[in-house]
Coordinates of C-alpha atoms and ligand atoms in Angstrom, one line a residue:
M596 CA 0.0 0.0 0.0
R597 CA 1.3 3.4 -0.9
Q598 CA 1.3 6.0 1.8
G599 CA -0.9 9.1 1.7
R600 CA 0.3 12.3 0.3
R601 CA 2.9 14.2 2.3
S602 CA 2.0 17.1 4.4
P603 CA 1.5 20.0 2.2
S604 CA 3.2 22.9 3.8
P605 CA 6.6 23.6 5.1
L606 CA 6.7 22.4 8.7
K607 CA 7.1 25.1 11.2
A608 CA 9.3 24.2 14.1
T609 CA 6.8 23.5 16.8
S610 CA 6.9 20.3 18.7
I611 CA 8.6 16.9 18.7
S612 CA 8.3 14.9 21.8
S613 CA 11.2 13.6 23.8
S614 CA 10.2 10.0 23.1
D615 CA 10.3 10.7 19.4
I616 CA 13.8 12.1 20.0
S617 CA 15.0 9.1 22.0
S618 CA 13.4 6.6 19.6
Q619 CA 15.2 8.2 16.7
A620 CA 18.3 8.5 18.7
S621 CA 18.3 4.8 19.6
S622 CA 17.9 3.7 16.1
Y623 CA 20.0 6.2 14.3
H624 CA 21.6 7.8 17.3
T625 CA 20.5 11.2 16.0
A626 CA 19.1 14.0 18.0
Y627 CA 16.3 16.4 17.3
T628 CA 15.2 19.3 19.3
S629 CA 11.8 21.0 19.1
S630 CA 12.8 24.3 17.6
S631 CA 15.4 23.1 15.2
L632 CA 13.2 21.1 12.9
S633 CA 13.4 23.5 10.1
S634 CA 16.4 25.5 10.9
S635 CA 20.1 25.0 11.3
Y636 CA 21.4 24.9 14.7
T637 CA 24.4 25.2 16.8
T638 CA 25.1 23.6 20.1
S639 CA 28.2 23.8 22.2
N640 CA 29.9 20.6 23.1
T641 CA 30.2 21.8 26.6
K642 CA 26.6 20.7 26.9
A643 CA 26.2 17.3 28.4
S644 CA 23.9 15.8 25.8
P645 CA 23.5 16.2 22.1
L646 CA 19.8 15.9 22.8
S647 CA 19.8 19.2 24.6
S648 CA 18.1 22.2 23.1
Y649 CA 20.2 24.2 20.7
S650 CA 21.6 27.4 21.7
A651 CA 22.8 30.5 19.9
S652 CA 26.4 30.2 19.0
T653 CA 29.0 30.3 21.6
N654 CA 31.9 32.6 21.2
A655 CA 34.0 29.8 20.0
S656 CA 35.5 30.4 16.6
P657 CA 34.2 28.4 13.7
F658 CA 37.6 28.4 12.2
P659 CA 39.6 25.2 12.5
S660 CA 42.5 25.1 14.8
S661 CA 45.8 25.6 13.1
S662 CA 46.7 22.0 13.7
S663 CA 43.9 20.9 11.4
T664 CA 44.6 23.5 8.8
P665 CA 46.3 22.1 5.7
S666 CA 49.3 24.2 4.9
H667 CA 48.8 24.2 1.1
G668 CA 45.9 26.6 1.3
S669 CA 47.4 29.0 3.7
R670 CA 48.7 31.5 1.1
R671 CA 45.3 32.0 -0.3
R672 CA 43.7 32.2 3.2
R673 CA 46.0 35.1 4.0
L674 CA 44.5 37.1 1.2
S675 CA 42.3 40.0 2.2
L676 CA 38.8 38.8 2.9
I677 CA 37.0 42.1 3.3
F678 CA 37.1 44.6 0.6
P679 CA 35.7 48.1 0.8
C680 CA 34.5 47.4 -2.7
F681 CA 35.2 44.5 -5.0
R682 CA 36.2 44.1 -8.6
A683 CA 34.8 42.0 -11.2
F684 CA 36.3 40.0 -14.0
P685 CA 34.6 38.4 -16.9
G686 CA 34.2 34.7 -17.6
M687 CA 33.0 33.2 -14.4
A688 CA 29.5 32.2 -15.6
M689 CA 29.3 28.5 -16.3
E690 CA 27.0 26.9 -18.7
D691 CA 24.8 24.2 -17.6
T692 CA 26.1 21.0 -19.0
P693 CA 24.0 17.9 -19.5
P694 CA 24.5 15.1 -16.9
S695 CA 26.7 12.3 -18.0
D696 CA 27.4 8.8 -16.9
K697 CA 31.1 9.2 -17.4
P698 CA 33.1 8.7 -14.2
D699 CA 35.5 11.4 -15.3
L700 CA 32.8 14.0 -14.6
L701 CA 34.5 14.6 -11.3
P702 CA 36.6 17.6 -12.0
P703 CA 40.4 17.6 -11.6
P704 CA 41.8 19.9 -8.9
R705 CA 41.2 23.4 -10.0
S706 CA 44.0 24.9 -11.9
H707 CA 45.6 28.0 -10.5
A708 CA 45.3 29.5 -13.9
S709 CA 41.6 29.7 -13.4
R710 CA 42.0 32.1 -10.6
R711 CA 42.7 35.7 -11.2
S712 CA 44.2 38.0 -8.8
V713 CA 45.9 41.4 -8.8
N714 CA 48.0 42.7 -6.0
G715 CA 47.0 39.7 -3.9
K716 CA 43.3 40.4 -4.1
R717 CA 40.8 38.0 -5.5
L718 CA 39.0 39.7 -8.3
I719 CA 35.4 39.1 -9.0
N720 CA 34.2 38.3 -12.4
S721 CA 31.0 40.0 -13.4
T722 CA 31.1 40.9 -17.0
S723 CA 30.2 38.8 -19.9
L724 CA 32.4 36.1 -21.3
A725 CA 32.4 37.8 -24.6
N726 CA 33.7 41.1 -23.4
P727 CA 36.6 40.7 -21.0
G728 CA 37.5 43.6 -18.9
L729 CA 37.8 44.7 -15.4
V730 CA 34.7 46.0 -13.6
E731 CA 34.6 47.5 -10.2
F732 CA 31.5 47.6 -8.1
T733 CA 30.7 49.1 -4.8
I734 CA 28.0 49.3 -2.2
A735 CA 26.4 52.0 -4.3
D736 CA 26.2 49.6 -7.3
I737 CA 24.5 47.0 -5.1
Q738 CA 22.1 49.6 -3.6
N739 CA 21.2 50.8 -7.1
A740 CA 20.8 47.2 -8.3
T741 CA 18.4 46.4 -5.5
N742 CA 16.7 49.7 -5.3
N743 CA 18.2 50.2 -1.9
F744 CA 17.3 46.7 -0.8
S745 CA 13.7 47.1 -1.7
P746 CA 11.3 44.3 -0.8
D747 CA 10.6 43.9 -4.5
F748 CA 14.1 42.5 -5.0
K749 CA 13.9 40.2 -2.0
I750 CA 14.0 36.5 -3.1
G751 CA 14.4 34.8 0.2
Q752 CA 15.1 34.9 3.9
G753 CA 17.4 32.6 5.8
G754 CA 18.6 32.3 9.4
S755 CA 21.4 34.8 8.7
G756 CA 19.5 37.4 6.8
M757 CA 17.7 38.5 3.6
V758 CA 18.6 37.5 0.1
Y759 CA 18.1 39.9 -2.8
K760 CA 18.3 39.4 -6.6
A761 CA 20.3 42.1 -8.3
K762 CA 21.4 42.8 -11.8
L763 CA 24.8 44.5 -11.6
E764 CA 25.4 47.1 -14.2
N765 CA 27.5 45.5 -17.0
G766 CA 27.6 42.4 -14.8
P767 CA 25.7 39.2 -14.1
V768 CA 22.5 38.7 -12.2
V769 CA 23.6 37.9 -8.7
A770 CA 22.1 37.0 -5.3
V771 CA 23.0 39.4 -2.6
K772 CA 23.0 38.0 1.0
R773 CA 22.6 40.8 3.5
A774 CA 23.4 39.8 7.0
K775 CA 20.6 40.7 9.3
K776 CA 22.6 41.3 12.4
Y777 CA 26.3 41.5 12.3
D778 CA 27.3 40.3 15.7
K779 CA 30.4 38.5 16.6
H780 CA 28.9 35.1 15.7
T781 CA 27.6 36.3 12.3
S782 CA 30.9 37.9 11.6
A783 CA 32.8 34.6 12.3
E784 CA 30.2 32.6 10.3
L785 CA 30.2 34.9 7.4
Q786 CA 34.0 35.0 7.3
N787 CA 34.1 31.3 7.5
E788 CA 31.7 31.1 4.5
I789 CA 33.7 33.7 2.6
K790 CA 37.0 31.9 3.3
T791 CA 35.6 28.6 2.1
M792 CA 33.8 30.0 -0.9
Q793 CA 36.9 31.8 -2.1
E794 CA 38.7 28.5 -2.2
I795 CA 36.3 26.5 -4.3
E796 CA 34.8 26.5 -7.7
H797 CA 32.7 23.8 -9.2
L798 CA 29.7 23.5 -11.5
N799 CA 27.5 22.1 -8.8
L800 CA 28.5 24.6 -6.1
V801 CA 27.0 28.1 -6.0
K802 CA 29.8 30.5 -7.1
F803 CA 31.0 33.1 -4.8
Y804 CA 31.5 36.5 -6.4
G805 CA 32.6 38.5 -3.4
Y806 CA 32.0 40.1 -0.1
L807 CA 31.5 43.7 0.7
E808 CA 31.5 45.4 4.0
H809 CA 30.5 49.0 4.2
E810 CA 29.2 51.1 7.1
G811 CA 27.6 48.3 9.0
E812 CA 26.4 46.5 5.8
H813 CA 27.7 43.0 5.3
L814 CA 27.0 41.6 2.0
S815 CA 28.0 38.4 0.2
V816 CA 27.4 38.3 -3.5
V817 CA 27.0 34.9 -5.1
E818 CA 25.8 33.3 -8.2
Y819 CA 22.0 33.7 -8.7
V820 CA 20.4 30.3 -9.2
P821 CA 17.0 30.9 -10.8
N822 CA 14.8 27.9 -10.1
G823 CA 14.3 27.7 -6.3
T824 CA 15.4 25.1 -3.8
L825 CA 15.1 21.4 -4.2
R826 CA 12.7 21.4 -1.2
E827 CA 10.3 23.7 -3.1
H828 CA 10.3 21.4 -6.0
L829 CA 9.8 18.3 -3.9
D830 CA 6.8 20.1 -2.3
C831 CA 5.6 20.9 -5.8
R832 CA 5.7 24.6 -4.8
N833 CA 7.9 25.5 -7.7
G834 CA 7.2 24.3 -11.2
K835 CA 6.4 20.8 -12.3
M836 CA 6.8 17.8 -10.1
L837 CA 10.3 16.4 -10.3
D838 CA 10.3 13.0 -12.0
F839 CA 12.5 10.2 -10.8
S840 CA 15.3 10.7 -13.4
A841 CA 15.5 14.4 -12.5
R842 CA 15.8 13.4 -8.9
L843 CA 18.6 10.9 -9.7
D844 CA 20.4 13.6 -11.7
I845 CA 20.2 16.0 -8.8
A846 CA 21.5 13.3 -6.4
I847 CA 24.5 12.8 -8.7
D848 CA 25.1 16.6 -9.0
V849 CA 25.1 16.9 -5.2
G850 CA 27.4 13.9 -5.1
H851 CA 29.8 15.6 -7.4
A852 CA 29.7 18.8 -5.4
I853 CA 30.4 17.1 -2.1
T854 CA 33.0 14.8 -3.6
Y855 CA 34.7 17.9 -4.9
L856 CA 34.6 19.6 -1.5
H857 CA 36.0 16.5 0.2
T858 CA 38.6 15.4 -2.3
Y859 CA 39.3 17.7 -5.1
S860 CA 39.4 21.3 -3.9
D861 CA 42.7 22.8 -2.9
T862 CA 41.6 22.9 0.7
P863 CA 39.2 20.1 1.6
V864 CA 36.1 21.1 3.3
I865 CA 33.2 19.5 5.1
H866 CA 29.9 21.2 4.2
R867 CA 28.1 20.3 7.4
D868 CA 24.7 21.4 6.3
I869 CA 23.7 19.3 3.3
K870 CA 19.9 19.5 3.0
S871 CA 17.2 20.0 0.4
T872 CA 16.9 23.7 1.2
N873 CA 20.5 24.2 0.5
I874 CA 20.3 22.8 -2.9
L875 CA 19.3 25.3 -5.6
L876 CA 18.2 24.3 -9.0
T877 CA 18.9 25.9 -12.4
D878 CA 16.2 26.1 -15.1
S879 CA 17.5 22.9 -16.6
L880 CA 17.2 21.3 -13.1
R881 CA 20.9 21.0 -12.5
A882 CA 21.7 21.2 -8.8
K883 CA 24.0 23.7 -7.1
V884 CA 24.9 23.3 -3.4
T885 CA 24.9 26.5 -1.4
D886 CA 25.5 27.8 2.1
F887 CA 29.0 27.1 3.1
G888 CA 28.7 29.1 6.4
F889 CA 29.2 25.9 8.4
A890 CA 32.0 24.5 6.3
K891 CA 35.1 23.5 8.1
L892 CA 38.5 22.6 6.8
A893 CA 38.7 18.8 6.8
P894 CA 41.4 16.8 8.4
T895 CA 44.2 16.1 6.0
E896 CA 45.9 13.2 7.7
E897 CA 44.1 9.9 7.4
G898 CA 42.4 8.9 10.6
V899 CA 42.7 12.3 12.2
T900 CA 39.4 13.9 12.8
H901 CA 38.6 17.4 13.6
I902 CA 37.3 17.9 17.2
S903 CA 34.7 20.6 16.8
T904 CA 33.9 23.1 19.5
Q905 CA 30.3 23.3 18.2
V906 CA 27.9 20.9 16.7
R907 CA 26.5 22.5 13.7
G908 CA 24.0 21.4 11.1
T909 CA 20.2 20.8 10.8
A910 CA 18.1 18.5 12.8
G911 CA 17.1 15.4 10.7
Y912 CA 20.4 15.5 8.8
L913 CA 22.9 15.3 11.7
D914 CA 25.4 12.5 11.8
P915 CA 24.7 10.6 15.1
E916 CA 28.4 9.9 15.6
Y917 CA 29.3 13.5 15.3
L918 CA 26.6 14.3 17.8
G919 CA 28.0 11.8 20.2
T920 CA 31.7 12.5 19.8
F921 CA 31.9 16.0 18.4
Q922 CA 34.4 14.6 15.9
L923 CA 33.7 15.9 12.5
T924 CA 34.7 14.0 9.4
E925 CA 33.7 14.0 5.8
K926 CA 31.4 11.0 6.7
S927 CA 29.1 13.5 8.5
D928 CA 28.2 14.9 5.0
V929 CA 27.8 11.3 3.8
Y930 CA 25.2 10.8 6.5
S931 CA 23.3 14.0 5.5
F932 CA 23.5 12.8 1.9
G933 CA 21.8 9.6 2.9
V934 CA 18.9 11.6 4.4
L935 CA 18.8 13.6 1.2
L936 CA 18.5 10.4 -0.9
V937 CA 15.5 9.4 1.2
E938 CA 14.0 12.8 0.7
L939 CA 14.4 12.4 -3.0
V940 CA 12.6 9.0 -3.0
T941 CA 9.8 9.9 -0.6
G942 CA 9.4 13.6 -1.3
R943 CA 9.1 14.1 2.5
R944 CA 11.0 16.4 4.7
A945 CA 13.7 15.0 6.9
V946 CA 11.5 15.4 9.9
E947 CA 7.7 15.5 9.5
I948 CA 6.3 16.5 12.9
T949 CA 2.6 16.2 11.9
R950 CA 3.0 12.5 11.0
D951 CA 2.4 9.5 13.3
R952 CA 5.3 8.9 15.5
A953 CA 6.6 6.0 13.5
E954 CA 6.9 8.2 10.4
R955 CA 8.2 11.5 11.8
V956 CA 11.8 10.9 11.2
T957 CA 11.7 10.1 7.5
A958 CA 15.1 8.3 7.1
K959 CA 14.3 6.0 10.0
W960 CA 10.8 5.2 8.8
A961 CA 12.0 4.6 5.2
M962 CA 15.0 2.5 6.1
E963 CA 12.8 0.4 8.4
K964 CA 10.3 -0.2 5.6
F965 CA 13.2 -1.0 3.3
I966 CA 14.6 -3.6 5.6
K967 CA 11.2 -5.1 6.0
G968 CA 10.8 -5.4 2.2
Q969 CA 8.2 -2.6 2.1
A970 CA 10.2 0.1 0.5
L971 CA 7.6 0.8 -2.2
E972 CA 5.2 2.0 0.5
T973 CA 7.5 5.0 1.0
L974 CA 7.7 6.1 -2.7
D975 CA 6.5 9.7 -3.2
P976 CA 2.9 9.3 -4.3
N977 CA 3.7 11.8 -7.1
I978 CA 6.0 9.3 -8.8
P979 CA 4.2 6.6 -10.8
E980 CA 5.1 3.1 -9.7
N981 CA 6.5 0.9 -12.5
Q982 CA 9.4 -1.4 -13.1
A983 CA 11.9 1.4 -13.5
S984 CA 10.8 3.3 -10.4
R985 CA 10.7 0.1 -8.3
F986 CA 14.3 -0.5 -9.4
L987 CA 15.3 3.0 -8.4
V988 CA 13.7 2.9 -5.0
L989 CA 15.5 -0.3 -4.1
K990 CA 18.9 0.8 -5.5
I991 CA 18.8 4.2 -3.9
Y992 CA 17.7 2.8 -0.6
E993 CA 20.5 0.3 -0.7
L994 CA 22.9 3.2 -0.9
A995 CA 21.1 5.4 1.6
L996 CA 21.2 2.6 4.2
Q997 CA 25.0 2.5 3.9
C998 CA 25.2 6.3 4.1
L999 CA 23.0 6.2 7.2
A1000 CA 25.1 3.6 9.0
P1001 CA 25.4 4.7 12.7
S1002 CA 29.2 4.3 12.6
R1003 CA 31.0 6.4 10.1
R1004 CA 33.5 3.6 9.4
N1005 CA 30.6 1.7 7.7
R1006 CA 29.6 4.6 5.5
P1007 CA 31.0 4.9 2.0
S1008 CA 33.0 7.8 0.9
M1009 CA 31.2 10.5 -1.1
K1010 CA 33.2 9.5 -4.2
K1011 CA 32.0 6.0 -3.8
C1012 CA 28.4 7.1 -3.4
T1013 CA 28.6 9.1 -6.6
E1014 CA 30.1 6.2 -8.5
V1015 CA 27.2 3.9 -7.2
L1016 CA 24.7 6.5 -8.4
W1017 CA 26.3 6.6 -11.8
R1018 CA 25.9 2.9 -12.1
I1019 CA 22.3 3.1 -10.9
R1020 CA 21.6 5.8 -13.6
K1021 CA 23.2 3.7 -16.3
D1022 CA 21.1 0.6 -15.3
Y1023 CA 18.0 2.7 -15.0
T1024 CA 18.5 4.3 -18.4
Q1025 CA 19.0 0.8 -19.9
L1026 CA 15.8 -0.4 -18.2
L1027 CA 13.9 2.6 -19.7
N1028 CA 15.3 2.0 -23.1
S1029 CA 14.5 -1.7 -23.2
K1030 CA 11.0 -1.0 -22.0
E1031 CA 10.6 1.5 -24.8
Q1032 CA 11.9 -1.0 -27.4
K1033 CA 9.5 -3.6 -26.2
E1034 CA 6.6 -1.2 -26.4
R1035 CA 7.7 -0.2 -30.0
K1036 CA 7.7 -3.9 -31.0
L1037 CA 4.2 -4.5 -29.7
Ligands
ATP371 N1 22.2 32.0 -4.8 C1 20.9 32.1 -4.7 N2 20.1 32.2 -5.9 C2 18.8 32.3 -5.8 N3 18.1 32.2 -4.7 C3 18.8 32.1 -3.5 C4 20.2 32.1 -3.5 N4 20.6 31.9 -2.2 C5 19.5 31.9 -1.5 N5 18.4 32.0 -2.2 C6 17.0 32.1 -1.8 O1 16.9 32.7 -0.5 C7 16.4 31.7 0.5 C8 17.2 31.9 1.8 O2 18.5 31.5 1.6 P1 19.6 31.4 2.7 O3 20.8 30.7 2.2 O4 19.9 32.8 3.3 O5 18.9 30.7 3.8 P2 18.5 29.1 4.1 O6 19.6 28.3 3.7 O7 17.1 28.9 3.6 O8 18.4 29.2 5.7 P3 19.6 29.0 6.7 O9 20.7 29.8 6.3 O10 19.0 29.5 8.0 O11 19.8 27.5 6.7 C9 16.6 30.4 -0.2 O12 15.7 29.4 0.3 C10 16.4 30.7 -1.6 O13 15.0 30.7 -1.9

């Protein structure tokens, strides 16, 4: 029996009982708190239990300790982070490219030739590819482009502030993130985000164009991604319902992005907040991962993990071992990716507080059904059930179960996950083609 339709609206963070919490914790060793169901949270590891309510950030710095900082990125990290204005260079816009099954899709380490800098400052690219040239833009340009942060230009609101869409003069359309309150914590978080985003560049990661600080305004300017969040699409709040192949392609895109963060960037990072609201979609439904505010530099020596001073992330996606030990590794992202895979199959949110208790924690519910041989009951009712979708549910859940292993040792690497998804897509495409051929013969 297929389940009823998912709850229609975004769940407000209201209530989840302690028994829900402990039942989830006992199976997946993951903790949830009442007010963090739809928002990211921070908890200090000085608190006794990871089940405790989240708190505002402590004063602890989100930057990694020097011992965990790989040396090869240090030159770049020394570059100025805060510019009174920033400059733009052409040629950063990337075309959407069609998904491919080829394993070589993973990009090589970014070549230093692709970076441009003058006098040690990172320059920002904002003109068209066809017309190279240096463009400088200032707070006034952003104010003009947003009609002084008029609500008409507002495209979203997150925990850290408002997001505006702006078309820079002679430049690209960008998203401007305006920090709502620039306290010590915001500052550290923003600078962490800036630091990380400066280091990385990948088709499936939202590009960072620059950061601007001026008379109390703190603005990050990033690539504008026009088609909303994955969550909006799964909720059918934005455009057509996502079919299963589109969902699989999105999973692969996200896999590429995280693999890149873990393995291929100059300075490896752990995203720490992989979730469907942090995945933006292009018009052609390619996924771009955003929100690197929580990213940490990853450990470089094998077996050495970063001991975090804060547990960061979003309830429903948090790695139970990280919650228990405060040791952050790339496998925490793998766990969150497992939750995301379940979201893609079920269409449900990671935590659905209006559901019956057994169904509130979606990953737990879905994996239990899968283990009992009832996986199809969890398929998003918007996706038609047929041979190909049955195949996908089982294959994706097989992988999700590994990603959601309570112990990080038993989770695959992100690279491995992506390779498995490539194979699944190949087999799925073959299945669809053979079905088509059979139908043509009839
Ligand atoms: N680069 C972008 N392009 C287009 N829209 C964006 C972009 N970044 C953010 N948005 C829109 O703004 C909304 C808020 O984004 P933001 O990253 O500030 O917060 P969030 O991730 O939803 O929340 P939080 O930061 O609290 O986890 C997003 O849901 C999205 O609709």
